[in-house]
mmCIF file of C-alpha atoms in Angstrom:
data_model
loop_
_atom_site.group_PDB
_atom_site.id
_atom_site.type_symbol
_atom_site.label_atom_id
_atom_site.label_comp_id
_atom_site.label_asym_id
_atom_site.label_seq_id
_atom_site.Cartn_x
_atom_site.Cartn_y
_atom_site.Cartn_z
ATOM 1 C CA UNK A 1 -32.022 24.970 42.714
ATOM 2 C CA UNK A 2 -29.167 26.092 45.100
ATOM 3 C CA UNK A 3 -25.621 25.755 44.731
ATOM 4 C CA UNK A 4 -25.424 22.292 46.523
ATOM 5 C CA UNK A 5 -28.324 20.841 44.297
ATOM 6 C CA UNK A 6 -30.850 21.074 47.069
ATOM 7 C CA UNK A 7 -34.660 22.120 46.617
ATOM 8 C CA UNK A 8 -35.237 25.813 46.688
ATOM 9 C CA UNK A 9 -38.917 25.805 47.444
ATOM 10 C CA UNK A 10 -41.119 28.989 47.121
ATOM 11 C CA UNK A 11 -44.580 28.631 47.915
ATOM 12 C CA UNK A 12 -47.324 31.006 47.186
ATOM 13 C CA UNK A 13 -49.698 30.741 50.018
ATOM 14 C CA UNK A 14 -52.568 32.624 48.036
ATOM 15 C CA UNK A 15 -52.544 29.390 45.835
ATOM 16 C CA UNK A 16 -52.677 26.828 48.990
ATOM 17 C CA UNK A 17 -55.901 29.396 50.489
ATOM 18 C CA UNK A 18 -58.029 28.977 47.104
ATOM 19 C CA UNK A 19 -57.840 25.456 46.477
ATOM 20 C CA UNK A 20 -58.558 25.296 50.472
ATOM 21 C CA UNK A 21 -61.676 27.183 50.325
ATOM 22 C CA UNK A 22 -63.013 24.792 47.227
ATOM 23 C CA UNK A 23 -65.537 21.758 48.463
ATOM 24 C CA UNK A 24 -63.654 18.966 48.872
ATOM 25 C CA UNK A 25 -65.662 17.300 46.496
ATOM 26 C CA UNK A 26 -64.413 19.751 43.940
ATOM 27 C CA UNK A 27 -61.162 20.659 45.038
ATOM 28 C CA UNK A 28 -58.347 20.950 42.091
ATOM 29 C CA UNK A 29 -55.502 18.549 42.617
ATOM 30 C CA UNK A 30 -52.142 21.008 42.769
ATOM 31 C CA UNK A 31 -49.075 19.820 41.532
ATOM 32 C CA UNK A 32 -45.856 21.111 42.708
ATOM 33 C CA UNK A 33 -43.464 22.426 39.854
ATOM 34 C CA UNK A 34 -40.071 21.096 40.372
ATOM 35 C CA UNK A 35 -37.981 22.980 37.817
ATOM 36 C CA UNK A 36 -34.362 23.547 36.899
ATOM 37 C CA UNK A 37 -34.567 26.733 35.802
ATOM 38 C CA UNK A 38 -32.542 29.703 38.196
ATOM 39 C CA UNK A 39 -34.017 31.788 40.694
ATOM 40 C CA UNK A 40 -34.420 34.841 38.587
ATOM 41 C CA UNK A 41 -36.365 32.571 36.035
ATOM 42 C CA UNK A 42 -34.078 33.777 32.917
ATOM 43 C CA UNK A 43 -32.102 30.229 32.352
ATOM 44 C CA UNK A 44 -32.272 26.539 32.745
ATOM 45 C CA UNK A 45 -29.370 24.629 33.721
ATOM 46 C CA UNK A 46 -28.796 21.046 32.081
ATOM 47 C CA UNK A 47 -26.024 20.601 33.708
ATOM 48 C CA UNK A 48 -27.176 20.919 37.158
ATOM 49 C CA UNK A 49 -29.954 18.317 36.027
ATOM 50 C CA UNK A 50 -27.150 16.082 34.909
ATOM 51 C CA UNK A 51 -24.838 16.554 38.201
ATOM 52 C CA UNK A 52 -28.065 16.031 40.043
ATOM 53 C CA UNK A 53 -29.618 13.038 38.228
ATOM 54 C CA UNK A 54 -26.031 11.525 37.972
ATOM 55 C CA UNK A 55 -25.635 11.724 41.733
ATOM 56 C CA UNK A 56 -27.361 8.772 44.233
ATOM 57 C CA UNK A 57 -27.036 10.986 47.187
ATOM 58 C CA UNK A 58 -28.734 13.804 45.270
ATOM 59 C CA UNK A 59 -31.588 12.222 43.847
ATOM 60 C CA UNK A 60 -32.043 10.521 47.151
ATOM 61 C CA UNK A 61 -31.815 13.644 48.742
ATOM 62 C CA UNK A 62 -34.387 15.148 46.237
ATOM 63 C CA UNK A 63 -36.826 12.275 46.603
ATOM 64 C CA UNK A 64 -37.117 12.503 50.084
ATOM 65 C CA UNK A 65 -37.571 16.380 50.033
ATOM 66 C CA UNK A 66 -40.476 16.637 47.134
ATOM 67 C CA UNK A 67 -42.380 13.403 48.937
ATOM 68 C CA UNK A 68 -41.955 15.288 51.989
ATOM 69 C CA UNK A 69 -43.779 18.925 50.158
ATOM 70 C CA UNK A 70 -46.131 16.918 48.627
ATOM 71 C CA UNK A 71 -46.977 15.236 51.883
ATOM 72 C CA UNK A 72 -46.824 18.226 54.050
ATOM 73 C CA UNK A 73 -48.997 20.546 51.716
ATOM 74 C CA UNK A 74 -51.507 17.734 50.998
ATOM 75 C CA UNK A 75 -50.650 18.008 47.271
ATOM 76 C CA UNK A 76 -51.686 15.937 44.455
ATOM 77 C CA UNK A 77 -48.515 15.339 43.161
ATOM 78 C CA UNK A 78 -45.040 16.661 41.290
ATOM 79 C CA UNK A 79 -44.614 18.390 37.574
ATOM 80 C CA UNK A 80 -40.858 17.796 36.899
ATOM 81 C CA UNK A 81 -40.075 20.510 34.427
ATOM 82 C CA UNK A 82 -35.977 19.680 33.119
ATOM 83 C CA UNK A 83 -35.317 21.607 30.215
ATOM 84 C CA UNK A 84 -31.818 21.526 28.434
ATOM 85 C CA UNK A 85 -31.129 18.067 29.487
ATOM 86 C CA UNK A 86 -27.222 17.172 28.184
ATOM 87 C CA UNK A 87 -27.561 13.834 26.241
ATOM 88 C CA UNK A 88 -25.572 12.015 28.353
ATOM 89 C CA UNK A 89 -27.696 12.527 31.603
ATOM 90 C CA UNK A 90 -31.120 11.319 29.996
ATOM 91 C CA UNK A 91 -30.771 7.745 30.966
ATOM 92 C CA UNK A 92 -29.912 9.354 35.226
ATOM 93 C CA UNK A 93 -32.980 11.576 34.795
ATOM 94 C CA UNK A 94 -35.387 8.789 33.910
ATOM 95 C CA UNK A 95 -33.766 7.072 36.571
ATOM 96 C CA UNK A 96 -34.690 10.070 39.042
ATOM 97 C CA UNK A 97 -38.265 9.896 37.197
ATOM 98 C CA UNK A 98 -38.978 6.593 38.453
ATOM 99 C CA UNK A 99 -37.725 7.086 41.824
ATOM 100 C CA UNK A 100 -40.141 10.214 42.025
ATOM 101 C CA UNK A 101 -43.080 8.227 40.371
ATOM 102 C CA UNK A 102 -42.529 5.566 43.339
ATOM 103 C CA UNK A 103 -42.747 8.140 45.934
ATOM 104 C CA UNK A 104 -45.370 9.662 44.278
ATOM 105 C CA UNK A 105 -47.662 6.048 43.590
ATOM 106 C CA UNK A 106 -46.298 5.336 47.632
ATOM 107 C CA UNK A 107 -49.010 8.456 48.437
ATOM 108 C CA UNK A 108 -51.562 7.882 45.876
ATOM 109 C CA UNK A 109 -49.828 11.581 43.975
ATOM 110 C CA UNK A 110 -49.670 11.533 40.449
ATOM 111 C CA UNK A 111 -46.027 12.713 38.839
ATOM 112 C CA UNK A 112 -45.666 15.013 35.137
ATOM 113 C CA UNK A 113 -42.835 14.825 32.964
ATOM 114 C CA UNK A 114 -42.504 18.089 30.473
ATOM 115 C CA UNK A 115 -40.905 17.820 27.295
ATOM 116 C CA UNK A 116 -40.325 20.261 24.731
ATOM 117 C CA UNK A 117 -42.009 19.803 21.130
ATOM 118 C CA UNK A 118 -38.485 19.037 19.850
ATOM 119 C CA UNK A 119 -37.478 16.628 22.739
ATOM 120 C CA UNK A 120 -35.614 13.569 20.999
ATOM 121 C CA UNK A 121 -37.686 10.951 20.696
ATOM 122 C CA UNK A 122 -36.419 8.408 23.379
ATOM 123 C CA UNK A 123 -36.223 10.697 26.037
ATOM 124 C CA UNK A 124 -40.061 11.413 25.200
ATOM 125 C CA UNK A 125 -40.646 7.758 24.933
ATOM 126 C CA UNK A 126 -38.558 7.043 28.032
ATOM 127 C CA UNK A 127 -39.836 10.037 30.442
ATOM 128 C CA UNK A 128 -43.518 9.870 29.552
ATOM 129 C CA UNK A 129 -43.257 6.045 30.436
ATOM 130 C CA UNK A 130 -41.876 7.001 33.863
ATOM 131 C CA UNK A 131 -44.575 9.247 34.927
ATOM 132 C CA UNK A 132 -48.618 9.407 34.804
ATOM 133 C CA UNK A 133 -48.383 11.925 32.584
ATOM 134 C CA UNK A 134 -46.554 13.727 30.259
ATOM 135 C CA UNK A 135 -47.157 17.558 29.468
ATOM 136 C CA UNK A 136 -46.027 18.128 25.726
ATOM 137 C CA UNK A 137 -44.985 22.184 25.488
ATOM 138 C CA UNK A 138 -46.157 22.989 22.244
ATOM 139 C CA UNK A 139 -44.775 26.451 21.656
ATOM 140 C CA UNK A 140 -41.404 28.142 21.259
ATOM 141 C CA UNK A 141 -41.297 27.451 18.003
ATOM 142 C CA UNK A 142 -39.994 31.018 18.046
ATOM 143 C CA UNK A 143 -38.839 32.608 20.815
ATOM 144 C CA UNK A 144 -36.843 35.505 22.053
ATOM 145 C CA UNK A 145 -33.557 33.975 21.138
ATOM 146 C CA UNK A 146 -34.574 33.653 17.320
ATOM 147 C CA UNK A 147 -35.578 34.560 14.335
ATOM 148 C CA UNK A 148 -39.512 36.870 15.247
ATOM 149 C CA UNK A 149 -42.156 34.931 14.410
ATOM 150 C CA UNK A 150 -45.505 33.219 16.007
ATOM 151 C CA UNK A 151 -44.295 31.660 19.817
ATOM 152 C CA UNK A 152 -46.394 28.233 17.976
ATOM 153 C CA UNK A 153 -47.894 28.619 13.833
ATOM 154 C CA UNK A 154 -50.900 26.431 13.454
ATOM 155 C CA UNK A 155 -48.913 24.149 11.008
ATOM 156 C CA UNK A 156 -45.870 23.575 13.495
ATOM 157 C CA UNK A 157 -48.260 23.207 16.623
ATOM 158 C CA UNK A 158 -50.176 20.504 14.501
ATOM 159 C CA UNK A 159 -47.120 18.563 13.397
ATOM 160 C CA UNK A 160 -45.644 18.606 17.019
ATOM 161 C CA UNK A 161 -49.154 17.872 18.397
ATOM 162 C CA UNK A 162 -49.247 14.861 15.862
ATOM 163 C CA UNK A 163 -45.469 14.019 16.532
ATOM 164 C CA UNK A 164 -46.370 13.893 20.352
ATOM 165 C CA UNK A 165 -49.056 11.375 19.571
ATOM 166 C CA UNK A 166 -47.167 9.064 18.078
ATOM 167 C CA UNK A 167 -44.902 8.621 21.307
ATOM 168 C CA UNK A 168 -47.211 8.897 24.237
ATOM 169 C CA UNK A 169 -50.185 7.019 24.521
ATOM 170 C CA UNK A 170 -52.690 9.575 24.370
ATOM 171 C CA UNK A 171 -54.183 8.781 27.485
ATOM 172 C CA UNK A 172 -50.959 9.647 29.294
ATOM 173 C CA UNK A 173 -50.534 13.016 27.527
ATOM 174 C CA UNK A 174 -51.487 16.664 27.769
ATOM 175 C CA UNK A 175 -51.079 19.285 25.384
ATOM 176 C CA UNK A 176 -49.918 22.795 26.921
ATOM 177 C CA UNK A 177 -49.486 25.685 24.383
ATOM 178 C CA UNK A 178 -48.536 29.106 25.177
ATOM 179 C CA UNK A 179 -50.757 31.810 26.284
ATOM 180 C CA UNK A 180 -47.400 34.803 26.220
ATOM 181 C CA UNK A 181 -45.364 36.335 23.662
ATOM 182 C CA UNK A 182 -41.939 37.614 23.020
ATOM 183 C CA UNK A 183 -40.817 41.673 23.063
ATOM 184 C CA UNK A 184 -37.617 43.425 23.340
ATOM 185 C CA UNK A 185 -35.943 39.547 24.415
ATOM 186 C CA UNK A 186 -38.348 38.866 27.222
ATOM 187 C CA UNK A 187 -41.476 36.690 27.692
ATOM 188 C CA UNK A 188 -44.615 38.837 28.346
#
């Protein structure tokens, strides 16, 4: 995102050549990552969610320019990754999900919620209902900012797995689990 809450897209063309070159028959739907994390990748902003989310103008705004990515670069849809969501601006950001999902459904695109494993539960409930899908991140249940440990035990990735479950219909929901690890404070 950029100071004014406007879309800061960065493509990588190498991605747009290989699903290209696939059959069409087998070609990979792509989904753009929308994100509210900062350019350098180091911190998510909740408030600039909430300002965003909270904002007609700005969601409009936003609408308008992921339809118009996902139309231009003939994608299969949005992932809309929010992390750090103030409580207050949950209700505006499923309000901003639904207005995505109907520009999505408008072109046949699918639209992804994330949540983290420890997401409260309405929010899960509320999000996953306003998208096709919801993509459960089960890890961090250490991470650089904590005490060292496993990025996602077997015991804590069941019991979020299982907790997940419980508030997504399971047709609507994909498990993602991390494939990195923390040293010296940054993700490798």
């Amino acid at each position: 995102r950029t100071r004014d809450l406007s879309l800061d897209v960065k493509i990588d063309p190498r991605v747009l050549q290989l699903v290209a070159a696939q059959p069409a028959a087998t070609r990979p739907r792509v989904l753009a990552m929308l994100t509210n994390v900062d350019s350098g990748g180091a911190t998510f902003s909740g408030a600039r969610v909430a300002a965003l989310a909270e904002s007609p103008r700005a969601r409009a705004r936003l609408v308008h320019t992921a339809d118009s990515l996902v139309a231009t670069l003939g994608l299969g849809g949005l992932a809309v990754d929010f992390e750090q969501v103030p409580p207050p601006a949950r209700s505006s950001v499923e309000l901003l999900l639904r207005e995505l999902s109907a520009a999505m459904h408008a072109r046949h695109a699918t639209l992804a919620v994330t949540v983290a494993a420890d997401e409260d539960e309405d929010a899960i409930r509320r999000w996953g209902d306003a998208a096709d899908f919801t993509i459960a991140m089960l890890y961090d249940e250490h991470s650089a900012q904590n005490d060292a440990g496993p990025v996602a035990s077997q015991r804590w990735y069941e019991a979020a797995a299982n907790r997940m479950v419980q508030l997504v219909p399971p047709s609507h929901l994909i498990f993602a689990f991390g494939t990195f690890g923390y040293a010296g404070g940054d993700a490798v």
